[in-house]
Tab-separated table of C-alpha atoms in Angstrom:
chain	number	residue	atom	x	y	z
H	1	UNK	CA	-22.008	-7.523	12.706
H	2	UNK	CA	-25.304	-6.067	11.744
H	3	UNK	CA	-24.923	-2.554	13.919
H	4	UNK	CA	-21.273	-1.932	12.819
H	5	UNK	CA	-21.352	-0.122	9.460
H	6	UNK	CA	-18.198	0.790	7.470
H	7	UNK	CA	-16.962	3.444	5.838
H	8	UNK	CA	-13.683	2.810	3.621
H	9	UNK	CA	-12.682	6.124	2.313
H	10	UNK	CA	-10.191	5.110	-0.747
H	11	UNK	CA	-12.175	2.139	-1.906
H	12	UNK	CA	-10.820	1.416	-4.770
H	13	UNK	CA	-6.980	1.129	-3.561
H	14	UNK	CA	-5.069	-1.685	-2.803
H	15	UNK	CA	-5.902	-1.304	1.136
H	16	UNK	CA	-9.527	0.148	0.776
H	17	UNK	CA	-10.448	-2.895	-1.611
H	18	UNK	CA	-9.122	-5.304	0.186
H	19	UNK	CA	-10.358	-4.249	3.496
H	20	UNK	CA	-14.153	-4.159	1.910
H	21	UNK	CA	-13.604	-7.695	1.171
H	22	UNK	CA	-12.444	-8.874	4.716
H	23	UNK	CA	-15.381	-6.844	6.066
H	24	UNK	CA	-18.067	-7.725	3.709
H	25	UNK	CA	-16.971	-11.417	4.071
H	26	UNK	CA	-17.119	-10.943	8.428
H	27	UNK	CA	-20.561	-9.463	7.980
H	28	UNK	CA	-20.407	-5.724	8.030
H	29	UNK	CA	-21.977	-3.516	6.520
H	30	UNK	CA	-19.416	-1.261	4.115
H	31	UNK	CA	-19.911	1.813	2.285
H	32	UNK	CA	-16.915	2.727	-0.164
H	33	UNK	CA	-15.666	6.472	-0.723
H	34	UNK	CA	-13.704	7.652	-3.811
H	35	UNK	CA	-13.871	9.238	-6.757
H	36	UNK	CA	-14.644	6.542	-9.114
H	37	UNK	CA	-16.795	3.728	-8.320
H	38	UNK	CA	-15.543	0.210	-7.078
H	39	UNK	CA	-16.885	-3.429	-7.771
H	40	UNK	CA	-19.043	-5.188	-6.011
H	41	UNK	CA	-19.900	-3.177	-2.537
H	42	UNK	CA	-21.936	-0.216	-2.111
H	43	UNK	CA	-20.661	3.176	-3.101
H	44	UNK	CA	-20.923	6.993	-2.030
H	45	UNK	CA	-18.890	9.081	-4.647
H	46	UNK	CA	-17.237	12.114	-3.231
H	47	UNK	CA	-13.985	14.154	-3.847
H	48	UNK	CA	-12.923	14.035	-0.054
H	49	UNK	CA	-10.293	17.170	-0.866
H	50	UNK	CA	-14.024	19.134	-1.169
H	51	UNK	CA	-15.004	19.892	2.526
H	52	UNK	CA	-18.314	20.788	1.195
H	53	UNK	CA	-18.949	17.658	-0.863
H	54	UNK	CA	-17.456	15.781	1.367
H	55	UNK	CA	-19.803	17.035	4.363
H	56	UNK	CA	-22.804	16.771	2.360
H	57	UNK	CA	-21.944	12.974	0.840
H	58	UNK	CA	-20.998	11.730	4.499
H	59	UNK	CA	-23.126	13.246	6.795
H	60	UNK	CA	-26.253	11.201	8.337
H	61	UNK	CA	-24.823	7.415	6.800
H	62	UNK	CA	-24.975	6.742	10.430
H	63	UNK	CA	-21.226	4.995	10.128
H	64	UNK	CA	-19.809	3.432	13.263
H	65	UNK	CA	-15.980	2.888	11.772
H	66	UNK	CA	-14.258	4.705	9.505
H	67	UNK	CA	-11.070	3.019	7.516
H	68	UNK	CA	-9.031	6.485	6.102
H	69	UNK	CA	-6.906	3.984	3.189
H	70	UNK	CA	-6.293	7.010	0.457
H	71	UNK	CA	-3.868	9.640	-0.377
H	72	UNK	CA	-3.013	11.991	-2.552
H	73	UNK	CA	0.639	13.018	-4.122
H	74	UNK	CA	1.682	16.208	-4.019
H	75	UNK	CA	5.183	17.928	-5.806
H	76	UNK	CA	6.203	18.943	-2.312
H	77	UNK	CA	5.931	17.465	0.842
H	78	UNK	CA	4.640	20.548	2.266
H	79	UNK	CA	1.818	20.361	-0.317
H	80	UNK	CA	1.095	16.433	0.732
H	81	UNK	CA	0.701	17.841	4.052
H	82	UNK	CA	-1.377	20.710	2.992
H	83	UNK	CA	-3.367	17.943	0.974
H	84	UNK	CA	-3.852	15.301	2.669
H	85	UNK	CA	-4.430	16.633	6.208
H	86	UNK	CA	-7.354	18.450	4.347
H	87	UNK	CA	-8.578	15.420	3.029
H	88	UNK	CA	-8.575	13.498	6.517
H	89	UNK	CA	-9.807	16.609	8.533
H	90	UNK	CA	-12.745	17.066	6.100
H	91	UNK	CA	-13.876	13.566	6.469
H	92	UNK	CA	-13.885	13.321	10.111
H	93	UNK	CA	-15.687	16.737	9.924
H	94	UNK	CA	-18.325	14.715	8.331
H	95	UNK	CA	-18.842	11.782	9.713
H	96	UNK	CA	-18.741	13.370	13.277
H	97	UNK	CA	-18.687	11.099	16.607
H	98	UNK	CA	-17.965	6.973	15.043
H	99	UNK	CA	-17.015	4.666	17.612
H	100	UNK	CA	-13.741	4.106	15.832
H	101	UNK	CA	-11.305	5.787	13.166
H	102	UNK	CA	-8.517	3.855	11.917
H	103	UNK	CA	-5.563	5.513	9.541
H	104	UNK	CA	-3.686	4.247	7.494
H	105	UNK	CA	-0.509	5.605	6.864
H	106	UNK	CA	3.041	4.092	6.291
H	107	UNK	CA	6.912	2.899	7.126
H	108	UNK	CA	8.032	6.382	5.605
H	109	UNK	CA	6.771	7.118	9.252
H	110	UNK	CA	10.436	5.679	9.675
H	111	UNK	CA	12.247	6.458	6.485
H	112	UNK	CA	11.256	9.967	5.798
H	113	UNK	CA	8.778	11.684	2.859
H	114	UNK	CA	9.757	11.611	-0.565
H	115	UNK	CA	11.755	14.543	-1.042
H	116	UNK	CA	14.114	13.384	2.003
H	117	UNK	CA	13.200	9.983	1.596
H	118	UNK	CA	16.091	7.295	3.818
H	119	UNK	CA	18.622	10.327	4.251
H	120	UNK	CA	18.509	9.756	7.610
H	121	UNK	CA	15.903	7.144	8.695
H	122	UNK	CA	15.054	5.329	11.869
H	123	UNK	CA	17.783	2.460	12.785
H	124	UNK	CA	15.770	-0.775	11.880
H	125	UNK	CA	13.943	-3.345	12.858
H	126	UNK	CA	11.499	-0.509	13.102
H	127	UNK	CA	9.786	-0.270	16.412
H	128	UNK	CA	6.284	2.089	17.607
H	129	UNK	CA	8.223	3.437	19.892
H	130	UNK	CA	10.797	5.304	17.521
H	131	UNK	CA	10.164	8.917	17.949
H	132	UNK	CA	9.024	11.239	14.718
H	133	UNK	CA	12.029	12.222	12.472
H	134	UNK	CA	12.961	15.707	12.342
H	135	UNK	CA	11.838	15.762	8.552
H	136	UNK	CA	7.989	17.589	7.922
H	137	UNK	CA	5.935	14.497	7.215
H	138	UNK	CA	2.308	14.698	6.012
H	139	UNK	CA	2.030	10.698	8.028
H	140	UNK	CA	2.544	13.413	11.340
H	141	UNK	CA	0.386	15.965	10.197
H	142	UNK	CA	-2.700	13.105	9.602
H	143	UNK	CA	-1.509	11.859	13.190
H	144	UNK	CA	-2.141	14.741	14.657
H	145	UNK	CA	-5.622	15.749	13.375
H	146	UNK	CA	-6.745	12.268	14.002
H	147	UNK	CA	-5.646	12.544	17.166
H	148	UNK	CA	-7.143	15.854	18.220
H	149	UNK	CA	-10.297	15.059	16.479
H	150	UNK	CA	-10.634	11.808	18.579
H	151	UNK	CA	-10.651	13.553	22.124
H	152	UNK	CA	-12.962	16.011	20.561
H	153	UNK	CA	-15.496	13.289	19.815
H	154	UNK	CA	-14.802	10.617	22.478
H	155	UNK	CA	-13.716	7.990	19.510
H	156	UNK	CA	-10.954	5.296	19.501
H	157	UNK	CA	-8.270	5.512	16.636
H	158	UNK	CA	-5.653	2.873	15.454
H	159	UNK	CA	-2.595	4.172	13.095
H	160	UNK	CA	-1.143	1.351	11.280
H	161	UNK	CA	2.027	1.699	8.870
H	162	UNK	CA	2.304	-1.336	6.415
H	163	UNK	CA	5.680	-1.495	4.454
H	164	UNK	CA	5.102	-1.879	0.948
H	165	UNK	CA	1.754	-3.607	-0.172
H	166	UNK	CA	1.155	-6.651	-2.323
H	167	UNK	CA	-2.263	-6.963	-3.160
H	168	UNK	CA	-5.010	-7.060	-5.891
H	169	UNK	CA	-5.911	-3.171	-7.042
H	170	UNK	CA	-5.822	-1.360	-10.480
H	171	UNK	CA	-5.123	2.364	-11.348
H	172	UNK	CA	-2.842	3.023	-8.510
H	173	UNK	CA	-0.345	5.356	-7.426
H	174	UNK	CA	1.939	2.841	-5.314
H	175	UNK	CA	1.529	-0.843	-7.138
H	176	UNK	CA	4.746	-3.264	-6.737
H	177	UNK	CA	3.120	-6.337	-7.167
H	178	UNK	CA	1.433	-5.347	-10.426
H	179	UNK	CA	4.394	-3.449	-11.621
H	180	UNK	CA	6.603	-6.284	-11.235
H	181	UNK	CA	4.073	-8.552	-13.133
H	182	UNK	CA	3.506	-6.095	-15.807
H	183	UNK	CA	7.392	-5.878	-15.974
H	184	UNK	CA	7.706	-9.748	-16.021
H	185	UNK	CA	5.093	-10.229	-18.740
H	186	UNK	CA	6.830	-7.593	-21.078
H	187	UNK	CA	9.994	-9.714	-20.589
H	188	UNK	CA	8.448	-13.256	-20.901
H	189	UNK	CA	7.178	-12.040	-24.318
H	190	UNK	CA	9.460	-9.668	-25.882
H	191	UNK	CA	12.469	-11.662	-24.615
H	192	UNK	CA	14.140	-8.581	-22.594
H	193	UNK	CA	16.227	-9.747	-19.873
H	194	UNK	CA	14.012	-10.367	-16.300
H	195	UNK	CA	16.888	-8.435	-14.236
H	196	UNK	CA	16.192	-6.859	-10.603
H	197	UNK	CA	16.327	-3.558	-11.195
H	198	UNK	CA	17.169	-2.082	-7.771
H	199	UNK	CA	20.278	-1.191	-5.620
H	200	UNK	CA	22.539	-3.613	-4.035
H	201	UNK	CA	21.791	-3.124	-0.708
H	202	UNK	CA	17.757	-4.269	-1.215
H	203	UNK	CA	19.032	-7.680	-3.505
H	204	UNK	CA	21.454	-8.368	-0.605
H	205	UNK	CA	20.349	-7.490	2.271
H	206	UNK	CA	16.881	-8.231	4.710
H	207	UNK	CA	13.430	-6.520	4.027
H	208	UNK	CA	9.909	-7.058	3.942
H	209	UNK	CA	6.401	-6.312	2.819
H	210	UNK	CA	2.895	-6.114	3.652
H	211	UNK	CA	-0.011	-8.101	1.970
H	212	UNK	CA	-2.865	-6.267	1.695
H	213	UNK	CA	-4.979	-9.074	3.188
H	214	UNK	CA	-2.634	-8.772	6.174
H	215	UNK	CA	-3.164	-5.687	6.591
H	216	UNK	CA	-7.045	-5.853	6.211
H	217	UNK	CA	-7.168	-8.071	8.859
H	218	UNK	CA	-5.261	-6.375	11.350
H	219	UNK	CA	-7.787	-3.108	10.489
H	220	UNK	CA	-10.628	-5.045	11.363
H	221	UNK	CA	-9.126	-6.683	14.651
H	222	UNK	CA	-7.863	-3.392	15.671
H	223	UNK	CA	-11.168	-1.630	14.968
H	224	UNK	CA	-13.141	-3.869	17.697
H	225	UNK	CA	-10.163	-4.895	19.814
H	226	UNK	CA	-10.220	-3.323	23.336
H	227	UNK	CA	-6.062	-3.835	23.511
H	228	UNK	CA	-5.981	-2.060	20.216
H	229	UNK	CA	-7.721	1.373	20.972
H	230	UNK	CA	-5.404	4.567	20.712
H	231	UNK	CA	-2.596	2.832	19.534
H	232	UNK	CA	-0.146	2.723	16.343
H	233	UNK	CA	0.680	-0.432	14.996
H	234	UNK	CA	3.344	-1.966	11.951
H	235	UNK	CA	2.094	-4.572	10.080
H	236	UNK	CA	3.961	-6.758	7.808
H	237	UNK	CA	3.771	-10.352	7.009
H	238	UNK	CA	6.090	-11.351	9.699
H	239	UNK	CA	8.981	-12.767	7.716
H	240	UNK	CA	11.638	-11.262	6.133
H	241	UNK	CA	13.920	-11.943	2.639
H	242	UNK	CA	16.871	-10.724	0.220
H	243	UNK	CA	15.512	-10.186	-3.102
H	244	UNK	CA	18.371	-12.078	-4.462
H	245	UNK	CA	16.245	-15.166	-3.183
H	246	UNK	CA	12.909	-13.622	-3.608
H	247	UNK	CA	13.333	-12.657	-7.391
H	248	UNK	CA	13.486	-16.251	-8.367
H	249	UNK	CA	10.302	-16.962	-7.209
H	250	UNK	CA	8.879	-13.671	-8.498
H	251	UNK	CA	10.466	-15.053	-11.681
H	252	UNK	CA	9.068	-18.106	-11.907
H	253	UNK	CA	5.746	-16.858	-10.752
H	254	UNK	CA	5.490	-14.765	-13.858
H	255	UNK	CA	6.753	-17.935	-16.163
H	256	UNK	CA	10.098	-16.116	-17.237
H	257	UNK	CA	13.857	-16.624	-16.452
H	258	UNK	CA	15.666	-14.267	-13.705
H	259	UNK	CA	18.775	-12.494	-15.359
H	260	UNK	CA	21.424	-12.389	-13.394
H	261	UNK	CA	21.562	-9.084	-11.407
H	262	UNK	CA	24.477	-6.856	-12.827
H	263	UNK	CA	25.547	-5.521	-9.785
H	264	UNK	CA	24.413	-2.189	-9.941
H	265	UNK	CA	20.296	-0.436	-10.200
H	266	UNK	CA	18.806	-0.565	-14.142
H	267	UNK	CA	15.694	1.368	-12.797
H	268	UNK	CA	12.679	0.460	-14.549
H	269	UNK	CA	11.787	4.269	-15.470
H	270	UNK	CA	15.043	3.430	-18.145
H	271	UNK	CA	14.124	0.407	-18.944
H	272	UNK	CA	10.558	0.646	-19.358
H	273	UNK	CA	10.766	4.208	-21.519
H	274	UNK	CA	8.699	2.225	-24.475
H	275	UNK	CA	6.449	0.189	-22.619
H	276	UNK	CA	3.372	2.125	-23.552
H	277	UNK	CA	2.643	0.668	-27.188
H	278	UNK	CA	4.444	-2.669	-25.763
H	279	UNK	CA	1.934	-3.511	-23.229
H	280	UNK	CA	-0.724	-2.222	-25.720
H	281	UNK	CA	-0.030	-4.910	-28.427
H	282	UNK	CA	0.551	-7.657	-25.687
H	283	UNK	CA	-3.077	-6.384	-24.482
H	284	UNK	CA	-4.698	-6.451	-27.668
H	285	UNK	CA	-2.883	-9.624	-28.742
H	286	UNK	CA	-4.171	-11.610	-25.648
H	287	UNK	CA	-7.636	-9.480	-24.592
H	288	UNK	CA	-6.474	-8.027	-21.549
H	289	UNK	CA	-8.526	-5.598	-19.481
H	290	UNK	CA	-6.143	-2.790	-19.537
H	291	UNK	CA	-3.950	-1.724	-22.058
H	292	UNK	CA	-2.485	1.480	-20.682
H	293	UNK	CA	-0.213	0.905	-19.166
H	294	UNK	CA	0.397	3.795	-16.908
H	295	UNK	CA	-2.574	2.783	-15.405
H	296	UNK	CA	-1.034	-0.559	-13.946
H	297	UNK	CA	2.396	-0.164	-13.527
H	298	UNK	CA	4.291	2.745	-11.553
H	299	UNK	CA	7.835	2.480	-12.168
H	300	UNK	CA	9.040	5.651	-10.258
H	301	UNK	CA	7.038	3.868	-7.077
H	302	UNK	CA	8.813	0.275	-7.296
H	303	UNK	CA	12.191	2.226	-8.498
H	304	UNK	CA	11.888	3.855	-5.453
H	305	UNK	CA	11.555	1.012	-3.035
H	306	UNK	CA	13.699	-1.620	-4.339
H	307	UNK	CA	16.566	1.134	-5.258
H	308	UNK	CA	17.063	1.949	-1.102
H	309	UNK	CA	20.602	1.697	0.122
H	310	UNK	CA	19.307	1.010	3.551
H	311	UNK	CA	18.152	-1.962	4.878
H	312	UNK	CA	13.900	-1.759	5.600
H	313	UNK	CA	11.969	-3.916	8.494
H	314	UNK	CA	9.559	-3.321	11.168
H	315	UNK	CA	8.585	-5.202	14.174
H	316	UNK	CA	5.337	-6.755	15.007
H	317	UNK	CA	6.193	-7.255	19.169
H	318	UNK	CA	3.564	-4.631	19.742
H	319	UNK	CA	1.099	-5.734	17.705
H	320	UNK	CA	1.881	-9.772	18.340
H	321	UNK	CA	1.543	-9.053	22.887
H	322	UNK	CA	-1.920	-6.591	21.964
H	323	UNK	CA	-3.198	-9.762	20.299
H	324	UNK	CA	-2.697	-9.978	16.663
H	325	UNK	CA	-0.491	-12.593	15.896
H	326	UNK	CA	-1.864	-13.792	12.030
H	327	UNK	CA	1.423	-14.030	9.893
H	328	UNK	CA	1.616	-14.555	5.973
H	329	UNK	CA	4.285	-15.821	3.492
H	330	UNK	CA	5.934	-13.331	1.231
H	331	UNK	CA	6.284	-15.730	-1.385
H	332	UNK	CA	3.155	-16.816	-1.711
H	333	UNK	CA	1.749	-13.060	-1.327
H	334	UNK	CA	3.780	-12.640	-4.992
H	335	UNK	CA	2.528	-16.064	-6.715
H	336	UNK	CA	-1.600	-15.640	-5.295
H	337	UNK	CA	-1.149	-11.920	-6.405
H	338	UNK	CA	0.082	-13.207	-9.695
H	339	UNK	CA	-3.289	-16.161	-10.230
H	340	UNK	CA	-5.593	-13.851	-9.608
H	341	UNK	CA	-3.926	-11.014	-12.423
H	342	UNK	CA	-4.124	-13.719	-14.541
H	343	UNK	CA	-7.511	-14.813	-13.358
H	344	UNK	CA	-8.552	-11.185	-14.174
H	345	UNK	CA	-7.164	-10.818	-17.431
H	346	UNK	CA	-4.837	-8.448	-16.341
H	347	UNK	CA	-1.698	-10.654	-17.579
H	348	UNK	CA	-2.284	-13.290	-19.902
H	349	UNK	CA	-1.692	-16.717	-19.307
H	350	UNK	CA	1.432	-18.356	-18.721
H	351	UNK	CA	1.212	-20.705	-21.566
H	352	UNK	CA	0.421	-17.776	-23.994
């Protein structure tokens, strides 16, 4: 893997760390992008909304793939498109002609942008070969420049659209897996009832989710894999759930006892109001790594997916005949999520 060099532009996410790993472990060489600077792989800081900076930070690395995993929220959608087609089109201004750009975008391809967000989605299982909604996207708008770009250049692209991610990242924007631990914690130690907060329809009816090792893997197969080039792909673990049987084992993952679920959303925005000097005490008490938490847990984010009236999964027949066919448990994407917080200091330990 020696000539194939990396660049992961949103390093320090839940998708750009995770993909570093996968790489670094098959033998590529990676170079992370951001802002701030991640552990444990080489870094190139650089605000990629600065065409200028970005140009002058990217140019001459002599990168063969580029992983786009980042975004940036905006008050409007028409400012997320605004944004974050600037950041995309700045960085494949600089990095010029790469044998391969993959983008990573998401399953609102399906359900719509925020501020029209499942008002009138796609009819599930969600399939690649659903046309765009009517609804301004900024997922399109990235589409399209990566598109154009690529016959400019003469470079493959891959578009994949995870459903929500599980994985191992701090500091982020969109962060179930460590909101739901933070939330868990709070309850196992303040006694507060553990009760799903969301809408009916998600603790009753079928979803699913992504883990961000899944996905990982299917950005490095994709990057290399002739049957991949120029094509969009879901990617989710494969199975799917009710959260009325998946909050259990959330539960019990996170050492406390489920409540039972009143029937109606208690969104964790409402519940959560005072969980600033909470989770500071519980960090001091027990040495944990971060005690702000805003910086861990975004309630608005998980408030948002698990309080859909509509039922949420995509299908993996495109990706599964292309050649792709690894799978993962939900269940245990929850519980290894949960070690390794705990590994990290990031929760304390269950017998505290």
């Amino acid at each position: 893997m020696a000539d194939r060099r990396a660049l992961i532009i949103g390093a320090t996410g839940i998708t750009g760390g995770n993909t570093a790993a996968r790489l670094l472990a098959s033998g590529w060489e990676v170079l992370g992008v951001s802002r701030s600077t991640p552990v444990g792989i080489p870094h190139v800081r650089a605000d990629v909304l600065d065409a200028d900076a970005t140009r002058a930070a990217l140019s001459g690395l002599g990168a063969t793939h580029v992983f786009f995993c980042t975004w940036s929220r905006q008050p409007t959608e028409a400012e997320n498109i605004d944004v974050n087609g600037a950041m995309l089109r700045n960085v494949l201004g600089a990095v010029g002609a790469v044998e391969h750009v993959a983008l990573v975008t998401g399953l609102k391809h399906y359900l719509g942008p925020f501020e029209a967000y499942a008002q009138n989605p796609a009819k599930p299982p969600y399939r690649e070969s659903q046309g765009r909604l009517e609804h301004p996207n900024f997922y399109y708008e990235q589409e399209d420049i990566l598109f154009e770009a690529a016959a400019r250049q003469g470079y493959s692209w891959s578009v994949h659209r995870p459903h929500t991610v599980i994985g191992y990242a701090l500091g982020n924007a969109m962060n179930m897996g460590v909101t739901l631990a933070v939330y868990g914690t709070i309850c196992r130690l303040t006694g507060r009832p553990f009760v799903f907060p969301g809408s009916v329809e998600q603790y009753t009816g079928t979803t699913d989710l992504t883990d961000a090792r899944l996905l990982a893997a299917q950005l490095e197969w994709a990057a290399t894999a002739p049957a991949a080039r120029n094509e969009a792909f879901n990617i989710v673990n494969g199975d799917t759930f009710a959260w009325r049987e998946m909050w259990p084992t959330v539960a019990a993952g996170l050492g406390v006892t489920p409540a039972e679920y009143p029937g109606h959303p208690t969104p964790l925005v409402d519940q959560m109001a005072d969980a600033g000097p909470v989770w500071k005490q519980i960090a001091d008490d027990h040495g944990l790594v971060e005690s702000d938490v805003t910086r861990l847990a975004p309630w608005w984010h998980t408030d948002g997916d698990l309080g859909r009236t509509v039922e949420t999964h995509a299908d993996m027949a495109k990706s599964r005949a292309a050649g792709f066919t690894a799978a993962q448990d939900s269940h245990r994407s929850f519980l290894d999520l949960f070690d390794r917080l705990r590994a990290e200091a990031v929760i304390p330990p269950l017998e505290a």
